[in-house]
Amino acid sequence: MEPSENIVIRPLKFTDLEAVCRIDYSLLGKKRDVYWENRLEKAEVSGLPSLAAEVDGTVIGFIIGSSSGWEYGVPENVGWIDSMGVAGEWQDKGVSQLLFQKIYEIFKTVGVDKIYVFVDWKKWDILKFFDNMGFRRGDMVNFRLSL
């Protein structure tokens, strides 16, 4: 389905906290208000590429990215999609694609030429989305230590 021409993509702001928490809760079924308060505060202060999708003044989706600074030997030309969410009634309407296309443009203008994302191997709908956006398996290895 084609996205509505009424969707506006703009920078995500701290004042979007309530909407982000609402979307996150609708997707995960648990409240993470303090988590999102910290994330949005950090994103706004640091200038991380973070975007909101809104219709008629209501936030219907968001995306938060970052870029590397040589952590663990990852070069500075690498970007990350850290978080993304779209309200249920707006899913499958092109909102995620619009958000991704805009953050892609931002990354490109600052010299990022590779974008990574961590996805749970069992989340087929999310894997399919990133596959449709052109992502392929990368060369980094995921390590886990259970406590």
mmCIF file of N, CA and C in Angstrom:
data_model
loop_
_atom_site.group_PDB
_atom_site.id
_atom_site.type_symbol
_atom_site.label_atom_id
_atom_site.label_comp_id
_atom_site.label_asym_id
_atom_site.label_seq_id
_atom_site.Cartn_x
_atom_site.Cartn_y
_atom_site.Cartn_z
ATOM 1 N N MET A 1 0.843 -1.189 0.000
ATOM 2 C CA MET A 1 0.000 0.000 0.000
ATOM 3 C C MET A 1 0.884 1.248 0.000
ATOM 4 N N GLU A 2 0.545 2.231 -0.777
ATOM 5 C CA GLU A 2 1.316 3.475 -0.853
ATOM 6 C C GLU A 2 1.075 4.331 0.387
ATOM 7 N N PRO A 3 2.114 5.017 0.861
ATOM 8 C CA PRO A 3 1.951 5.878 2.028
ATOM 9 C C PRO A 3 1.061 7.076 1.700
ATOM 10 N N SER A 4 0.392 7.543 2.705
ATOM 11 C CA SER A 4 -0.472 8.710 2.556
ATOM 12 C C SER A 4 0.372 9.948 2.299
ATOM 13 N N GLU A 5 -0.119 10.825 1.431
ATOM 14 C CA GLU A 5 0.609 12.069 1.178
ATOM 15 C C GLU A 5 0.527 13.015 2.369
ATOM 16 N N ASN A 6 -0.266 12.664 3.378
ATOM 17 C CA ASN A 6 -0.380 13.496 4.577
ATOM 18 C C ASN A 6 0.711 13.219 5.602
ATOM 19 N N ILE A 7 1.552 12.228 5.370
ATOM 20 C CA ILE A 7 2.601 11.878 6.324
ATOM 21 C C ILE A 7 3.756 12.871 6.195
ATOM 22 N N VAL A 8 4.134 13.435 7.329
ATOM 23 C CA VAL A 8 5.253 14.370 7.391
ATOM 24 C C VAL A 8 6.377 13.693 8.168
ATOM 25 N N ILE A 9 7.588 13.700 7.612
ATOM 26 C CA ILE A 9 8.767 13.179 8.301
ATOM 27 C C ILE A 9 9.550 14.381 8.803
ATOM 28 N N ARG A 10 9.839 14.395 10.084
ATOM 29 C CA ARG A 10 10.527 15.526 10.710
ATOM 30 C C ARG A 10 11.446 15.014 11.811
ATOM 31 N N PRO A 11 12.349 15.861 12.319
ATOM 32 C CA PRO A 11 13.209 15.426 13.422
ATOM 33 C C PRO A 11 12.383 15.021 14.649
ATOM 34 N N LEU A 12 12.796 13.957 15.298
ATOM 35 C CA LEU A 12 12.173 13.501 16.540
ATOM 36 C C LEU A 12 12.607 14.440 17.656
ATOM 37 N N LYS A 13 11.659 14.842 18.500
ATOM 38 C CA LYS A 13 11.959 15.769 19.592
ATOM 39 C C LYS A 13 11.607 15.124 20.928
ATOM 40 N N PHE A 14 12.177 15.657 21.975
ATOM 41 C CA PHE A 14 11.875 15.150 23.313
ATOM 42 C C PHE A 14 10.393 15.276 23.618
ATOM 43 N N THR A 15 9.744 16.284 23.073
ATOM 44 C CA THR A 15 8.310 16.467 23.305
ATOM 45 C C THR A 15 7.474 15.355 22.663
ATOM 46 N N ASP A 16 8.095 14.493 21.871
ATOM 47 C CA ASP A 16 7.403 13.342 21.275
ATOM 48 C C ASP A 16 7.404 12.132 22.205
ATOM 49 N N LEU A 17 7.929 12.301 23.410
ATOM 50 C CA LEU A 17 8.091 11.187 24.341
ATOM 51 C C LEU A 17 6.788 10.406 24.553
ATOM 52 N N GLU A 18 5.707 11.082 24.818
ATOM 53 C CA GLU A 18 4.437 10.393 25.089
ATOM 54 C C GLU A 18 4.012 9.534 23.898
ATOM 55 N N ALA A 19 4.152 10.065 22.703
ATOM 56 C CA ALA A 19 3.763 9.317 21.497
ATOM 57 C C ALA A 19 4.671 8.109 21.291
ATOM 58 N N VAL A 20 5.979 8.269 21.490
ATOM 59 C CA VAL A 20 6.912 7.156 21.337
ATOM 60 C C VAL A 20 6.581 6.065 22.357
ATOM 61 N N CYS A 21 6.317 6.456 23.598
ATOM 62 C CA CYS A 21 5.956 5.481 24.642
ATOM 63 C C CYS A 21 4.656 4.754 24.275
ATOM 64 N N ARG A 22 3.690 5.471 23.739
ATOM 65 C CA ARG A 22 2.417 4.866 23.331
ATOM 66 C C ARG A 22 2.640 3.838 22.228
ATOM 67 N N ILE A 23 3.425 4.204 21.231
ATOM 68 C CA ILE A 23 3.704 3.283 20.115
ATOM 69 C C ILE A 23 4.470 2.066 20.623
ATOM 70 N N ASP A 24 5.492 2.302 21.425
ATOM 71 C CA ASP A 24 6.293 1.200 21.962
ATOM 72 C C ASP A 24 5.430 0.251 22.788
ATOM 73 N N TYR A 25 4.568 0.799 23.635
ATOM 74 C CA TYR A 25 3.688 -0.027 24.464
ATOM 75 C C TYR A 25 2.746 -0.858 23.595
ATOM 76 N N SER A 26 2.233 -0.251 22.532
ATOM 77 C CA SER A 26 1.321 -0.984 21.651
ATOM 78 C C SER A 26 2.026 -2.137 20.942
ATOM 79 N N LEU A 27 3.326 -2.017 20.728
ATOM 80 C CA LEU A 27 4.082 -3.053 20.034
ATOM 81 C C LEU A 27 4.604 -4.136 20.984
ATOM 82 N N LEU A 28 5.047 -3.733 22.183
ATOM 83 C CA LEU A 28 5.682 -4.680 23.101
ATOM 84 C C LEU A 28 4.811 -5.097 24.279
ATOM 85 N N GLY A 29 3.779 -4.293 24.574
ATOM 86 C CA GLY A 29 2.895 -4.637 25.683
ATOM 87 C C GLY A 29 3.462 -4.370 27.061
ATOM 88 N N LYS A 30 4.517 -3.556 27.142
ATOM 89 C CA LYS A 30 5.041 -3.176 28.449
ATOM 90 C C LYS A 30 5.476 -1.723 28.418
ATOM 91 N N LYS A 31 5.372 -1.088 29.590
ATOM 92 C CA LYS A 31 5.727 0.323 29.693
ATOM 93 C C LYS A 31 7.232 0.459 29.899
ATOM 94 N N ARG A 32 7.819 1.355 29.088
ATOM 95 C CA ARG A 32 9.259 1.615 29.188
ATOM 96 C C ARG A 32 9.504 3.120 29.134
ATOM 97 N N ASP A 33 8.699 3.865 29.885
ATOM 98 C CA ASP A 33 8.758 5.326 29.831
ATOM 99 C C ASP A 33 10.124 5.886 30.202
ATOM 100 N N VAL A 34 10.747 5.360 31.265
ATOM 101 C CA VAL A 34 12.055 5.868 31.700
ATOM 102 C C VAL A 34 13.108 5.568 30.631
ATOM 103 N N TYR A 35 13.040 4.378 30.057
ATOM 104 C CA TYR A 35 13.955 4.013 28.971
ATOM 105 C C TYR A 35 13.851 5.017 27.824
ATOM 106 N N TRP A 36 12.628 5.293 27.381
ATOM 107 C CA TRP A 36 12.438 6.212 26.253
ATOM 108 C C TRP A 36 12.778 7.651 26.619
ATOM 109 N N GLU A 37 12.523 8.025 27.857
ATOM 110 C CA GLU A 37 12.905 9.369 28.289
ATOM 111 C C GLU A 37 14.417 9.547 28.146
ATOM 112 N N ASN A 38 15.177 8.555 28.589
ATOM 113 C CA ASN A 38 16.639 8.617 28.463
ATOM 114 C C ASN A 38 17.073 8.599 27.001
ATOM 115 N N ARG A 39 16.469 7.742 26.186
ATOM 116 C CA ARG A 39 16.842 7.636 24.769
ATOM 117 C C ARG A 39 16.576 8.934 24.014
ATOM 118 N N LEU A 40 15.394 9.515 24.223
ATOM 119 C CA LEU A 40 15.052 10.742 23.497
ATOM 120 C C LEU A 40 15.881 11.925 23.980
ATOM 121 N N GLU A 41 16.161 11.957 25.271
ATOM 122 C CA GLU A 41 17.009 13.022 25.796
ATOM 123 C C GLU A 41 18.398 12.935 25.172
ATOM 124 N N LYS A 42 18.949 11.745 25.135
ATOM 125 C CA LYS A 42 20.275 11.532 24.549
ATOM 126 C C LYS A 42 20.266 11.871 23.057
ATOM 127 N N ALA A 43 19.233 11.439 22.351
ATOM 128 C CA ALA A 43 19.151 11.694 20.917
ATOM 129 C C ALA A 43 19.069 13.190 20.621
ATOM 130 N N GLU A 44 18.287 13.912 21.414
ATOM 131 C CA GLU A 44 18.128 15.343 21.167
ATOM 132 C C GLU A 44 19.416 16.104 21.478
ATOM 133 N N VAL A 45 20.089 15.746 22.562
ATOM 134 C CA VAL A 45 21.320 16.432 22.960
ATOM 135 C C VAL A 45 22.465 16.106 22.008
ATOM 136 N N SER A 46 22.591 14.843 21.607
ATOM 137 C CA SER A 46 23.734 14.415 20.796
ATOM 138 C C SER A 46 23.544 14.673 19.310
ATOM 139 N N GLY A 47 22.331 14.960 18.891
ATOM 140 C CA GLY A 47 22.083 15.180 17.476
ATOM 141 C C GLY A 47 22.049 13.891 16.664
ATOM 142 N N LEU A 48 21.786 12.753 17.328
ATOM 143 C CA LEU A 48 21.661 11.495 16.592
ATOM 144 C C LEU A 48 20.574 11.632 15.537
ATOM 145 N N PRO A 49 20.752 10.982 14.398
ATOM 146 C CA PRO A 49 19.683 11.046 13.390
ATOM 147 C C PRO A 49 18.445 10.325 13.907
ATOM 148 N N SER A 50 17.442 11.095 14.274
ATOM 149 C CA SER A 50 16.210 10.555 14.841
ATOM 150 C C SER A 50 15.039 11.288 14.204
ATOM 151 N N LEU A 51 14.071 10.509 13.734
ATOM 152 C CA LEU A 51 12.974 11.088 12.976
ATOM 153 C C LEU A 51 11.626 10.627 13.499
ATOM 154 N N ALA A 52 10.623 11.459 13.278
ATOM 155 C CA ALA A 52 9.241 11.115 13.586
ATOM 156 C C ALA A 52 8.429 11.207 12.307
ATOM 157 N N ALA A 53 7.444 10.325 12.211
ATOM 158 C CA ALA A 53 6.450 10.412 11.136
ATOM 159 C C ALA A 53 5.159 10.861 11.804
ATOM 160 N N GLU A 54 4.532 11.879 11.244
ATOM 161 C CA GLU A 54 3.289 12.348 11.850
ATOM 162 C C GLU A 54 2.243 12.646 10.794
ATOM 163 N N VAL A 55 1.010 12.551 11.221
ATOM 164 C CA VAL A 55 -0.138 12.889 10.391
ATOM 165 C C VAL A 55 -1.033 13.795 11.218
ATOM 166 N N ASP A 56 -1.336 14.953 10.686
ATOM 167 C CA ASP A 56 -2.205 15.914 11.366
ATOM 168 C C ASP A 56 -1.763 16.180 12.806
ATOM 169 N N GLY A 57 -0.441 16.285 13.006
ATOM 170 C CA GLY A 57 0.101 16.603 14.317
ATOM 171 C C GLY A 57 0.242 15.430 15.264
ATOM 172 N N THR A 58 -0.128 14.224 14.839
ATOM 173 C CA THR A 58 -0.015 13.033 15.687
ATOM 174 C C THR A 58 1.140 12.171 15.206
ATOM 175 N N VAL A 59 2.052 11.845 16.113
ATOM 176 C CA VAL A 59 3.190 10.984 15.774
ATOM 177 C C VAL A 59 2.680 9.560 15.594
ATOM 178 N N ILE A 60 2.978 8.986 14.422
ATOM 179 C CA ILE A 60 2.538 7.629 14.101
ATOM 180 C C ILE A 60 3.706 6.659 13.954
ATOM 181 N N GLY A 61 4.940 7.185 13.997
ATOM 182 C CA GLY A 61 6.106 6.326 13.877
ATOM 183 C C GLY A 61 7.368 7.102 14.191
ATOM 184 N N PHE A 62 8.452 6.348 14.424
ATOM 185 C CA PHE A 62 9.736 6.977 14.740
ATOM 186 C C PHE A 62 10.866 6.043 14.340
ATOM 187 N N ILE A 63 12.048 6.629 14.180
ATOM 188 C CA ILE A 63 13.274 5.871 13.925
ATOM 189 C C ILE A 63 14.420 6.611 14.596
ATOM 190 N N ILE A 64 15.308 5.853 15.250
ATOM 191 C CA ILE A 64 16.468 6.437 15.914
ATOM 192 C C ILE A 64 17.708 5.733 15.386
ATOM 193 N N GLY A 65 18.668 6.512 14.947
ATOM 194 C CA GLY A 65 19.911 5.959 14.426
ATOM 195 C C GLY A 65 21.105 6.504 15.180
ATOM 196 N N SER A 66 22.261 5.988 14.832
ATOM 197 C CA SER A 66 23.520 6.494 15.387
ATOM 198 C C SER A 66 24.624 6.147 14.398
ATOM 199 N N SER A 67 25.788 6.715 14.620
ATOM 200 C CA SER A 67 26.925 6.350 13.782
ATOM 201 C C SER A 67 28.091 5.974 14.673
ATOM 202 N N SER A 68 28.977 5.177 14.116
ATOM 203 C CA SER A 68 30.073 4.610 14.886
ATOM 204 C C SER A 68 31.182 5.620 15.096
ATOM 205 N N GLY A 69 31.931 5.409 16.136
ATOM 206 C CA GLY A 69 33.110 6.212 16.413
ATOM 207 C C GLY A 69 34.302 5.324 16.693
ATOM 208 N N TRP A 70 34.425 4.280 15.950
ATOM 209 C CA TRP A 70 35.505 3.293 16.066
ATOM 210 C C TRP A 70 35.377 2.408 17.306
ATOM 211 N N GLU A 71 34.151 2.249 17.836
ATOM 212 C CA GLU A 71 33.969 1.305 18.936
ATOM 213 C C GLU A 71 34.275 -0.100 18.432
ATOM 214 N N TYR A 72 35.042 -0.849 19.181
ATOM 215 C CA TYR A 72 35.387 -2.234 18.849
ATOM 216 C C TYR A 72 35.931 -2.368 17.428
ATOM 217 N N GLY A 73 36.613 -1.334 16.954
ATOM 218 C CA GLY A 73 37.212 -1.389 15.632
ATOM 219 C C GLY A 73 36.264 -1.129 14.476
ATOM 220 N N VAL A 74 35.010 -0.739 14.775
ATOM 221 C CA VAL A 74 34.048 -0.422 13.713
ATOM 222 C C VAL A 74 34.345 0.994 13.226
ATOM 223 N N PRO A 75 34.597 1.178 11.925
ATOM 224 C CA PRO A 75 34.978 2.500 11.419
ATOM 225 C C PRO A 75 33.846 3.524 11.494
ATOM 226 N N GLU A 76 34.235 4.788 11.376
ATOM 227 C CA GLU A 76 33.287 5.897 11.502
ATOM 228 C C GLU A 76 32.271 5.971 10.378
ATOM 229 N N ASN A 77 32.484 5.270 9.294
ATOM 230 C CA ASN A 77 31.558 5.344 8.171
ATOM 231 C C ASN A 77 30.385 4.368 8.319
ATOM 232 N N VAL A 78 30.187 3.849 9.532
ATOM 233 C CA VAL A 78 29.128 2.876 9.783
ATOM 234 C C VAL A 78 28.008 3.533 10.586
ATOM 235 N N GLY A 79 26.765 3.324 10.138
ATOM 236 C CA GLY A 79 25.586 3.808 10.840
ATOM 237 C C GLY A 79 24.786 2.642 11.381
ATOM 238 N N TRP A 80 23.950 2.932 12.346
ATOM 239 C CA TRP A 80 23.111 1.922 12.990
ATOM 240 C C TRP A 80 21.674 2.404 13.042
ATOM 241 N N ILE A 81 20.754 1.497 12.821
ATOM 242 C CA ILE A 81 19.352 1.767 13.122
ATOM 243 C C ILE A 81 19.154 1.169 14.511
ATOM 244 N N ASP A 82 18.979 2.013 15.512
ATOM 245 C CA ASP A 82 18.879 1.556 16.895
ATOM 246 C C ASP A 82 17.461 1.146 17.269
ATOM 247 N N SER A 83 16.492 1.948 16.883
ATOM 248 C CA SER A 83 15.101 1.708 17.266
ATOM 249 C C SER A 83 14.183 2.224 16.176
ATOM 250 N N MET A 84 13.046 1.529 16.049
ATOM 251 C CA MET A 84 12.064 1.933 15.049
ATOM 252 C C MET A 84 10.708 1.418 15.500
ATOM 253 N N GLY A 85 9.682 2.208 15.335
ATOM 254 C CA GLY A 85 8.342 1.761 15.692
ATOM 255 C C GLY A 85 7.296 2.517 14.899
ATOM 256 N N VAL A 86 6.235 1.810 14.535
ATOM 257 C CA VAL A 86 5.111 2.412 13.822
ATOM 258 C C VAL A 86 3.828 1.947 14.492
ATOM 259 N N ALA A 87 2.927 2.877 14.748
ATOM 260 C CA ALA A 87 1.636 2.547 15.362
ATOM 261 C C ALA A 87 0.912 1.490 14.529
ATOM 262 N N GLY A 88 0.267 0.561 15.218
ATOM 263 C CA GLY A 88 -0.367 -0.583 14.573
ATOM 264 C C GLY A 88 -1.261 -0.251 13.401
ATOM 265 N N GLU A 89 -2.100 0.761 13.548
ATOM 266 C CA GLU A 89 -3.032 1.112 12.476
ATOM 267 C C GLU A 89 -2.338 1.713 11.248
ATOM 268 N N TRP A 90 -1.048 2.059 11.389
ATOM 269 C CA TRP A 90 -0.276 2.630 10.280
ATOM 270 C C TRP A 90 0.732 1.653 9.693
ATOM 271 N N GLN A 91 0.785 0.449 10.236
ATOM 272 C CA GLN A 91 1.711 -0.535 9.685
ATOM 273 C C GLN A 91 1.224 -1.007 8.316
ATOM 274 N N ASP A 92 2.164 -1.408 7.496
ATOM 275 C CA ASP A 92 1.893 -1.860 6.118
ATOM 276 C C ASP A 92 1.316 -0.754 5.240
ATOM 277 N N LYS A 93 1.635 0.491 5.576
ATOM 278 C CA LYS A 93 1.178 1.627 4.768
ATOM 279 C C LYS A 93 2.342 2.483 4.291
ATOM 280 N N GLY A 94 3.570 1.952 4.404
ATOM 281 C CA GLY A 94 4.734 2.649 3.886
ATOM 282 C C GLY A 94 5.422 3.600 4.840
ATOM 283 N N VAL A 95 4.959 3.674 6.090
ATOM 284 C CA VAL A 95 5.552 4.605 7.055
ATOM 285 C C VAL A 95 6.999 4.217 7.363
ATOM 286 N N SER A 96 7.244 2.931 7.618
ATOM 287 C CA SER A 96 8.609 2.473 7.910
ATOM 288 C C SER A 96 9.544 2.776 6.754
ATOM 289 N N GLN A 97 9.065 2.569 5.536
ATOM 290 C CA GLN A 97 9.895 2.841 4.361
ATOM 291 C C GLN A 97 10.238 4.324 4.270
ATOM 292 N N LEU A 98 9.264 5.197 4.528
ATOM 293 C CA LEU A 98 9.531 6.637 4.501
ATOM 294 C C LEU A 98 10.569 7.028 5.550
ATOM 295 N N LEU A 99 10.409 6.505 6.766
ATOM 296 C CA LEU A 99 11.368 6.799 7.826
ATOM 297 C C LEU A 99 12.760 6.303 7.448
ATOM 298 N N PHE A 100 12.828 5.065 6.950
ATOM 299 C CA PHE A 100 14.125 4.519 6.581
ATOM 300 C C PHE A 100 14.765 5.312 5.441
ATOM 301 N N GLN A 101 13.989 5.654 4.414
ATOM 302 C CA GLN A 101 14.546 6.399 3.281
ATOM 303 C C GLN A 101 15.122 7.736 3.731
ATOM 304 N N LYS A 102 14.452 8.403 4.665
ATOM 305 C CA LYS A 102 14.928 9.700 5.137
ATOM 306 C C LYS A 102 16.198 9.557 5.982
ATOM 307 N N ILE A 103 16.242 8.550 6.867
ATOM 308 C CA ILE A 103 17.448 8.380 7.682
ATOM 309 C C ILE A 103 18.613 7.926 6.803
ATOM 310 N N TYR A 104 18.317 7.154 5.767
ATOM 311 C CA TYR A 104 19.322 6.745 4.786
ATOM 312 C C TYR A 104 19.956 7.987 4.152
ATOM 313 N N GLU A 105 19.128 8.948 3.755
ATOM 314 C CA GLU A 105 19.632 10.188 3.159
ATOM 315 C C GLU A 105 20.513 10.958 4.141
ATOM 316 N N ILE A 106 20.098 11.005 5.398
ATOM 317 C CA ILE A 106 20.889 11.702 6.423
ATOM 318 C C ILE A 106 22.243 11.024 6.586
ATOM 319 N N PHE A 107 22.239 9.698 6.729
ATOM 320 C CA PHE A 107 23.489 8.962 6.862
ATOM 321 C C PHE A 107 24.412 9.231 5.678
ATOM 322 N N LYS A 108 23.861 9.194 4.498
ATOM 323 C CA LYS A 108 24.662 9.377 3.284
ATOM 324 C C LYS A 108 25.340 10.753 3.269
ATOM 325 N N THR A 109 24.624 11.782 3.702
ATOM 326 C CA THR A 109 25.193 13.134 3.677
ATOM 327 C C THR A 109 26.321 13.324 4.680
ATOM 328 N N VAL A 110 26.395 12.477 5.725
ATOM 329 C CA VAL A 110 27.473 12.620 6.707
ATOM 330 C C VAL A 110 28.587 11.597 6.499
ATOM 331 N N GLY A 111 28.566 10.889 5.382
ATOM 332 C CA GLY A 111 29.665 10.001 5.041
ATOM 333 C C GLY A 111 29.502 8.547 5.442
ATOM 334 N N VAL A 112 28.352 8.180 5.975
ATOM 335 C CA VAL A 112 28.104 6.774 6.307
ATOM 336 C C VAL A 112 27.867 6.019 5.006
ATOM 337 N N ASP A 113 28.533 4.881 4.846
ATOM 338 C CA ASP A 113 28.300 4.088 3.638
ATOM 339 C C ASP A 113 27.884 2.647 3.932
ATOM 340 N N LYS A 114 27.703 2.333 5.217
ATOM 341 C CA LYS A 114 27.167 1.036 5.628
ATOM 342 C C LYS A 114 26.232 1.270 6.804
ATOM 343 N N ILE A 115 25.069 0.647 6.779
ATOM 344 C CA ILE A 115 24.111 0.748 7.882
ATOM 345 C C ILE A 115 23.860 -0.660 8.406
ATOM 346 N N TYR A 116 23.942 -0.801 9.725
ATOM 347 C CA TYR A 116 23.702 -2.083 10.382
ATOM 348 C C TYR A 116 22.463 -2.000 11.269
ATOM 349 N N VAL A 117 21.872 -3.151 11.500
ATOM 350 C CA VAL A 117 20.745 -3.268 12.420
ATOM 351 C C VAL A 117 20.798 -4.663 13.044
ATOM 352 N N PHE A 118 20.474 -4.762 14.330
ATOM 353 C CA PHE A 118 20.359 -6.061 14.988
ATOM 354 C C PHE A 118 18.892 -6.453 14.986
ATOM 355 N N VAL A 119 18.593 -7.673 14.526
ATOM 356 C CA VAL A 119 17.217 -8.155 14.460
ATOM 357 C C VAL A 119 17.175 -9.573 15.015
ATOM 358 N N ASP A 120 16.175 -9.857 15.825
ATOM 359 C CA ASP A 120 15.961 -11.215 16.328
ATOM 360 C C ASP A 120 15.677 -12.133 15.144
ATOM 361 N N TRP A 121 16.420 -13.204 15.041
ATOM 362 C CA TRP A 121 16.328 -14.131 13.918
ATOM 363 C C TRP A 121 14.924 -14.704 13.739
ATOM 364 N N LYS A 122 14.114 -14.698 14.800
ATOM 365 C CA LYS A 122 12.760 -15.261 14.735
ATOM 366 C C LYS A 122 11.703 -14.221 14.367
ATOM 367 N N LYS A 123 12.075 -12.993 14.197
ATOM 368 C CA LYS A 123 11.120 -11.915 13.869
ATOM 369 C C LYS A 123 11.043 -11.756 12.352
ATOM 370 N N TRP A 124 10.321 -12.655 11.718
ATOM 371 C CA TRP A 124 10.278 -12.729 10.258
ATOM 372 C C TRP A 124 9.747 -11.462 9.605
ATOM 373 N N ASP A 125 8.769 -10.805 10.228
ATOM 374 C CA ASP A 125 8.226 -9.589 9.628
ATOM 375 C C ASP A 125 9.273 -8.479 9.588
ATOM 376 N N ILE A 126 10.085 -8.386 10.650
ATOM 377 C CA ILE A 126 11.135 -7.366 10.692
ATOM 378 C C ILE A 126 12.258 -7.727 9.729
ATOM 379 N N LEU A 127 12.631 -9.013 9.710
ATOM 380 C CA LEU A 127 13.656 -9.461 8.760
ATOM 381 C C LEU A 127 13.232 -9.176 7.326
ATOM 382 N N LYS A 128 11.975 -9.426 7.023
ATOM 383 C CA LYS A 128 11.459 -9.187 5.665
ATOM 384 C C LYS A 128 11.529 -7.695 5.322
ATOM 385 N N PHE A 129 11.166 -6.832 6.271
ATOM 386 C CA PHE A 129 11.231 -5.392 6.034
ATOM 387 C C PHE A 129 12.647 -4.979 5.655
ATOM 388 N N PHE A 130 13.641 -5.373 6.477
ATOM 389 C CA PHE A 130 15.006 -4.954 6.189
ATOM 390 C C PHE A 130 15.543 -5.598 4.916
ATOM 391 N N ASP A 131 15.119 -6.807 4.614
ATOM 392 C CA ASP A 131 15.475 -7.431 3.340
ATOM 393 C C ASP A 131 14.926 -6.601 2.181
ATOM 394 N N ASN A 132 13.685 -6.159 2.297
ATOM 395 C CA ASN A 132 13.070 -5.323 1.260
ATOM 396 C C ASN A 132 13.768 -3.973 1.113
ATOM 397 N N MET A 133 14.394 -3.499 2.186
ATOM 398 C CA MET A 133 15.122 -2.231 2.137
ATOM 399 C C MET A 133 16.532 -2.403 1.581
ATOM 400 N N GLY A 134 16.916 -3.656 1.261
ATOM 401 C CA GLY A 134 18.218 -3.895 0.648
ATOM 402 C C GLY A 134 19.287 -4.426 1.586
ATOM 403 N N PHE A 135 18.943 -4.670 2.862
ATOM 404 C CA PHE A 135 19.924 -5.197 3.809
ATOM 405 C C PHE A 135 20.239 -6.648 3.473
ATOM 406 N N ARG A 136 21.502 -7.020 3.703
ATOM 407 C CA ARG A 136 21.960 -8.396 3.565
ATOM 408 C C ARG A 136 22.765 -8.733 4.806
ATOM 409 N N ARG A 137 22.956 -9.999 5.050
ATOM 410 C CA ARG A 137 23.751 -10.405 6.214
ATOM 411 C C ARG A 137 25.106 -9.734 6.182
ATOM 412 N N GLY A 138 25.508 -9.163 7.306
ATOM 413 C CA GLY A 138 26.780 -8.450 7.383
ATOM 414 C C GLY A 138 27.919 -9.331 7.839
ATOM 415 N N ASP A 139 29.056 -8.695 8.038
ATOM 416 C CA ASP A 139 30.251 -9.433 8.407
ATOM 417 C C ASP A 139 30.588 -9.342 9.891
ATOM 418 N N MET A 140 29.704 -8.764 10.692
ATOM 419 C CA MET A 140 29.935 -8.696 12.139
ATOM 420 C C MET A 140 29.312 -9.910 12.805
ATOM 421 N N VAL A 141 29.869 -10.285 13.929
ATOM 422 C CA VAL A 141 29.388 -11.448 14.672
ATOM 423 C C VAL A 141 28.727 -10.980 15.956
ATOM 424 N N ASN A 142 27.589 -11.560 16.260
ATOM 425 C CA ASN A 142 26.849 -11.268 17.476
ATOM 426 C C ASN A 142 27.327 -12.240 18.561
ATOM 427 N N PHE A 143 27.807 -11.697 19.706
ATOM 428 C CA PHE A 143 28.202 -12.522 20.833
ATOM 429 C C PHE A 143 27.234 -12.270 21.991
ATOM 430 N N ARG A 144 26.960 -13.315 22.769
ATOM 431 C CA ARG A 144 26.051 -13.179 23.896
ATOM 432 C C ARG A 144 26.648 -13.900 25.094
ATOM 433 N N LEU A 145 26.482 -13.310 26.263
ATOM 434 C CA LEU A 145 26.863 -13.931 27.520
ATOM 435 C C LEU A 145 25.659 -13.883 28.431
ATOM 436 N N SER A 146 25.103 -15.026 28.768
ATOM 437 C CA SER A 146 23.951 -15.079 29.668
ATOM 438 C C SER A 146 24.423 -14.978 31.107
ATOM 439 N N LEU A 147 23.730 -14.188 31.903
ATOM 440 C CA LEU A 147 24.092 -14.009 33.324
ATOM 441 C C LEU A 147 23.077 -14.696 34.211
#
